Amino acid sequence: MDTEDMVRGALRDEAARVAVADWSAGPVRVQVRRQRRGRRMAAGAAAVVAALAVAAGTGTVLSSQHGPQAAGPASQAQAPRVPAGPPPEALVVEPGRQLPLDRQDWWMQLKDQEICIHDAPAYGSGPGCSGHSWTSGATEITMQYYGNPPLYHEALYNLVYHGPGQVARMAIEVDGQAYWATVASLPGNPGYATGYVWGPGRKTPDDPKALPLQDIRLAAYDAQGRVLASKTLPS
C-alpha cells in the first residue's frame, strides 16, 4: 500500500467516526424555510403598518393636483368642492382695524371674541357694525349672510371658525359652485379666524324663505390642507 492509499484509508476511518446530529439536514432546511417565510411576513406586516399609519395620519388634505381629498364619507358629505384656482393670501389684521370688504362702505373689524361687519345697507357711511361673537366652547365653523340690495343678486358670506389650529384657507360651496374665501385673523394664535367672499344671493325682497342657507357647505383648512372643521348648513 503506497502513501496515497494510506491517507485515503485514514480519511475514510475518521469520517466514519463522525456522528451527524438528527437536526443537521432536514430540520435545517425547515428552519431556513421558516426564516424566509418570517422575513416575507415581516415585510408584509411592515407594509400594512405603513399603510395604516398613512391612513390614520392623512385625514382630509389639500392636494396640489386634486384639491381636498376626503378620508371618509363624513368628510365627503361636509366639505365643499374644490374651488378653482389658488386661494387668496391670508390676512393678519390688527384688532379694531377696518378691513375693506371689496364693496363701497363695507368693512369688517376683528376683536378678541367678535367679528363685526359694517354693511352699507344698514350703516351707510357711519361707524357702526354688528356681527358674530362667542364665548369659549367647542370647535365649530359657522357663517353670517348679508344680502346686498337693491336686487340682492349677490351677498357677502362671512365664515367664522372657532377652535384650535391655524387657519390658512377657507372654502364655501353655494348652489354647486365652490369659492375660496379670503381668510383674516388677529396676530398670534387668537383661537379663531374668519373668511369673506362675495357670492350669489340666496334671498330676494319677495322671497318668502326666512333662512336661505340650506345646503351651503363650509370648511376651514390648516397650512397642510387638513380640515379643521366643516359643516353643511343648516346643521
Short mmCIF file of C-alpha atoms in Angstrom, two decimals:
data_model
loop_
_atom_site.label_atom_id
_atom_site.label_comp_id
_atom_site.label_asym_id
_atom_site.label_seq_id
_atom_site.Cartn_x
_atom_site.Cartn_y
_atom_site.Cartn_z
CA MET A 1 0.00 0.00 0.00
CA ASP A 2 1.54 3.26 -1.05
CA THR A 3 1.35 6.54 0.87
CA GLU A 4 -1.68 7.90 -1.07
CA ASP A 5 -3.73 4.78 -0.27
CA MET A 6 -2.82 5.07 3.40
CA VAL A 7 -4.01 8.69 3.54
CA ARG A 8 -7.33 7.85 1.85
CA GLY A 9 -7.94 4.99 4.28
CA ALA A 10 -7.25 7.20 7.27
CA LEU A 11 -9.72 9.82 5.99
CA ARG A 12 -12.46 7.22 5.49
CA ASP A 13 -11.95 5.88 9.02
CA GLU A 14 -12.13 9.38 10.51
CA ALA A 15 -15.28 10.21 8.58
CA ALA A 16 -16.95 7.02 9.78
CA ARG A 17 -16.42 8.07 13.39
CA VAL A 18 -18.18 11.46 12.94
CA ALA A 19 -21.81 11.31 14.08
CA VAL A 20 -24.27 13.58 12.24
CA ALA A 21 -26.99 15.03 14.52
CA ASP A 22 -30.61 14.42 13.60
CA TRP A 23 -31.27 18.16 13.06
CA SER A 24 -28.40 18.69 10.68
CA ALA A 25 -30.16 18.08 7.38
CA GLY A 26 -33.94 18.10 7.04
CA PRO A 27 -34.63 20.27 10.09
CA VAL A 28 -32.08 22.80 8.92
CA ARG A 29 -33.91 23.10 5.62
CA VAL A 30 -37.17 23.53 7.55
CA GLN A 31 -35.59 26.27 9.67
CA VAL A 32 -34.32 28.07 6.59
CA ARG A 33 -37.78 27.97 5.05
CA ARG A 34 -39.28 29.32 8.30
CA GLN A 35 -36.80 32.18 8.33
CA ARG A 36 -37.63 33.04 4.73
CA ARG A 37 -41.37 32.98 5.46
CA GLY A 38 -40.77 35.12 8.55
CA ARG A 39 -38.91 37.71 6.53
CA ARG A 40 -41.70 37.80 3.93
CA MET A 41 -44.38 38.10 6.64
CA ALA A 42 -42.41 40.83 8.41
CA ALA A 43 -42.08 42.76 5.18
CA GLY A 44 -45.81 42.39 4.52
CA ALA A 45 -46.68 43.45 8.06
CA ALA A 46 -44.40 46.47 7.77
CA ALA A 47 -46.18 47.49 4.58
CA VAL A 48 -49.58 47.13 6.26
CA VAL A 49 -48.44 49.15 9.28
CA ALA A 50 -47.08 51.85 6.99
CA ALA A 51 -50.34 51.96 5.05
CA LEU A 52 -52.35 52.20 8.27
CA ALA A 53 -50.09 54.97 9.54
CA VAL A 54 -50.64 56.92 6.34
CA ALA A 55 -54.38 56.39 6.51
CA ALA A 56 -54.52 57.39 10.16
CA GLY A 57 -52.40 60.50 9.69
CA THR A 58 -53.78 61.70 6.40
CA GLY A 59 -57.20 62.99 7.36
CA THR A 60 -58.54 65.33 4.71
CA VAL A 61 -55.76 67.07 2.86
CA LEU A 62 -55.41 69.57 0.08
CA SER A 63 -53.63 68.02 -2.88
CA SER A 64 -51.96 70.45 -5.25
CA GLN A 65 -53.29 68.37 -8.13
CA HIS A 66 -56.67 67.22 -6.90
CA GLY A 67 -57.67 69.60 -4.11
CA PRO A 68 -59.18 68.38 -0.83
CA GLN A 69 -59.11 64.60 -0.59
CA ALA A 70 -61.63 63.34 1.95
CA ALA A 71 -60.62 60.47 4.20
CA GLY A 72 -64.13 59.21 4.83
CA PRO A 73 -67.83 59.60 3.97
CA ALA A 74 -68.39 62.16 6.73
CA SER A 75 -65.76 64.49 5.31
CA GLN A 76 -67.07 63.98 1.80
CA ALA A 77 -70.58 64.86 2.95
CA GLN A 78 -69.50 68.00 4.82
CA ALA A 79 -66.60 69.58 2.96
CA PRO A 80 -67.27 71.75 -0.10
CA ARG A 81 -65.96 71.05 -3.56
CA VAL A 82 -62.52 72.24 -4.56
CA PRO A 83 -62.68 75.88 -5.68
CA ALA A 84 -60.98 76.76 -8.94
CA GLY A 85 -57.60 78.46 -8.82
CA PRO A 86 -55.39 79.23 -5.84
CA PRO A 87 -56.86 80.64 -2.61
CA PRO A 88 -56.36 84.32 -1.72
CA GLU A 89 -53.48 85.15 0.58
CA ALA A 90 -54.48 85.03 4.25
CA LEU A 91 -54.50 88.39 6.06
CA VAL A 92 -53.36 89.30 9.57
CA VAL A 93 -55.41 92.22 10.90
CA GLU A 94 -54.75 94.34 13.97
CA PRO A 95 -57.62 94.42 16.50
CA GLY A 96 -60.22 97.06 15.64
CA ARG A 97 -58.73 97.91 12.24
CA GLN A 98 -61.26 98.39 9.45
CA LEU A 99 -60.69 95.74 6.78
CA PRO A 100 -62.37 96.71 3.45
CA LEU A 101 -64.68 94.06 2.00
CA ASP A 102 -64.40 94.96 -1.70
CA ARG A 103 -67.63 96.95 -1.86
CA GLN A 104 -68.22 100.61 -1.04
CA ASP A 105 -68.88 101.20 2.66
CA TRP A 106 -68.48 97.51 3.52
CA TRP A 107 -65.80 96.65 6.06
CA MET A 108 -65.04 94.28 8.92
CA GLN A 109 -63.37 94.55 12.31
CA LEU A 110 -61.84 91.71 14.32
CA LYS A 111 -61.87 91.84 18.11
CA ASP A 112 -60.92 89.36 20.82
CA GLN A 113 -64.21 87.49 20.71
CA GLU A 114 -66.16 89.24 17.98
CA ILE A 115 -66.30 89.66 14.23
CA CYS A 116 -68.08 92.89 13.42
CA ILE A 117 -69.43 93.59 9.90
CA HIS A 118 -70.28 97.09 8.70
CA ASP A 119 -72.77 96.52 5.88
CA ALA A 120 -73.62 99.56 3.80
CA PRO A 121 -77.40 98.97 3.66
CA ALA A 122 -77.63 99.06 7.46
CA TYR A 123 -75.00 101.65 8.37
CA GLY A 124 -74.29 103.69 5.23
CA SER A 125 -71.04 105.57 5.71
CA GLY A 126 -71.38 105.70 9.51
CA PRO A 127 -69.14 103.97 12.07
CA GLY A 128 -71.43 101.18 13.31
CA CYS A 129 -71.10 97.44 12.82
CA SER A 130 -72.59 94.24 14.17
CA GLY A 131 -71.87 90.58 13.84
CA HIS A 132 -70.90 87.34 15.47
CA SER A 133 -69.49 86.86 18.97
CA TRP A 134 -68.92 83.81 21.16
CA THR A 135 -67.50 82.56 24.42
CA SER A 136 -65.03 79.73 24.79
CA GLY A 137 -66.51 76.41 23.79
CA ALA A 138 -66.40 73.59 21.31
CA THR A 139 -64.73 73.78 17.92
CA GLU A 140 -67.16 74.96 15.27
CA ILE A 141 -67.48 76.60 11.89
CA THR A 142 -70.44 78.81 11.06
CA MET A 143 -71.41 81.63 8.75
CA GLN A 144 -73.05 85.05 8.57
CA TYR A 145 -75.04 86.03 5.49
CA TYR A 146 -75.56 89.60 4.27
CA GLY A 147 -77.68 90.27 1.21
CA ASN A 148 -76.72 93.26 -0.92
CA PRO A 149 -79.70 95.35 -2.08
CA PRO A 150 -81.47 96.55 -4.05
CA LEU A 151 -81.68 93.43 -6.22
CA TYR A 152 -79.95 91.03 -3.83
CA HIS A 153 -78.26 89.26 -6.72
CA GLU A 154 -75.12 88.97 -4.61
CA ALA A 155 -74.39 88.50 -0.95
CA LEU A 156 -71.48 88.61 1.47
CA TYR A 157 -70.68 85.23 3.02
CA ASN A 158 -68.72 85.61 6.24
CA LEU A 159 -67.26 82.32 7.51
CA VAL A 160 -66.27 82.02 11.16
CA TYR A 161 -64.02 79.28 12.58
CA HIS A 162 -63.54 78.97 16.35
CA GLY A 163 -61.18 76.31 17.68
CA PRO A 164 -57.57 75.08 17.76
CA GLY A 165 -55.10 75.27 14.90
CA GLN A 166 -54.09 77.98 12.45
CA VAL A 167 -56.49 78.53 9.56
CA ALA A 168 -54.77 79.00 6.20
CA ARG A 169 -57.71 78.52 3.82
CA MET A 170 -61.48 78.61 3.90
CA ALA A 171 -63.91 77.41 1.26
CA ILE A 172 -67.65 77.58 0.69
CA GLU A 173 -69.98 75.87 -1.76
CA VAL A 174 -73.19 77.66 -2.79
CA ASP A 175 -75.61 76.15 -5.32
CA GLY A 176 -72.95 73.72 -6.51
CA GLN A 177 -70.31 76.40 -7.06
CA ALA A 178 -67.25 76.43 -4.80
CA TYR A 179 -65.40 79.58 -3.75
CA TRP A 180 -62.26 80.35 -1.78
CA ALA A 181 -62.83 82.89 0.99
CA THR A 182 -60.24 85.49 1.96
CA VAL A 183 -59.03 84.44 5.42
CA ALA A 184 -58.40 87.08 8.08
CA SER A 185 -57.25 86.65 11.67
CA LEU A 186 -55.68 88.57 14.52
CA PRO A 187 -51.91 88.32 15.16
CA GLY A 188 -50.62 85.29 17.04
CA ASN A 189 -52.98 82.46 17.84
CA PRO A 190 -56.30 84.09 18.80
CA GLY A 191 -58.30 80.86 18.66
CA TYR A 192 -60.46 81.86 15.71
CA ALA A 193 -60.33 83.04 12.12
CA THR A 194 -62.81 84.43 9.66
CA GLY A 195 -63.19 84.49 5.91
CA TYR A 196 -65.25 86.51 3.47
CA VAL A 197 -66.33 86.08 -0.13
CA TRP A 198 -68.97 87.59 -2.38
CA GLY A 199 -71.27 85.05 -3.98
CA PRO A 200 -74.74 84.66 -5.46
CA GLY A 201 -77.61 85.92 -3.35
CA ARG A 202 -79.90 83.30 -1.85
CA LYS A 203 -82.74 85.65 -0.95
CA THR A 204 -84.64 88.42 -2.75
CA PRO A 205 -87.03 91.04 -1.30
CA ASP A 206 -90.07 88.99 -2.33
CA ASP A 207 -88.59 85.62 -1.27
CA PRO A 208 -90.78 84.07 1.46
CA LYS A 209 -87.96 81.90 2.83
CA ALA A 210 -86.76 83.07 6.21
CA LEU A 211 -83.47 81.16 6.07
CA PRO A 212 -81.96 80.92 2.57
CA LEU A 213 -78.90 78.98 3.72
CA GLN A 214 -79.85 75.34 3.22
CA ASP A 215 -77.18 73.04 1.73
CA ILE A 216 -74.36 75.59 1.89
CA ARG A 217 -71.08 73.82 2.71
CA LEU A 218 -68.23 75.34 4.70
CA ALA A 219 -64.71 74.22 5.54
CA ALA A 220 -61.57 75.58 7.21
CA TYR A 221 -58.12 74.10 6.43
CA ASP A 222 -54.71 74.44 8.01
CA ALA A 223 -51.50 75.11 6.08
CA GLN A 224 -51.04 71.38 5.39
CA GLY A 225 -54.53 71.17 3.94
CA ARG A 226 -56.12 69.21 6.78
CA VAL A 227 -59.73 70.03 7.59
CA LEU A 228 -60.01 71.82 10.93
CA ALA A 229 -63.82 71.94 10.73
CA SER A 230 -66.52 71.50 8.10
CA LYS A 231 -70.29 71.75 8.04
CA THR A 232 -73.29 71.62 5.75
CA LEU A 233 -75.89 74.23 6.71
CA PRO A 234 -78.36 74.47 8.35
CA SER A 235 -76.87 71.84 10.70
#
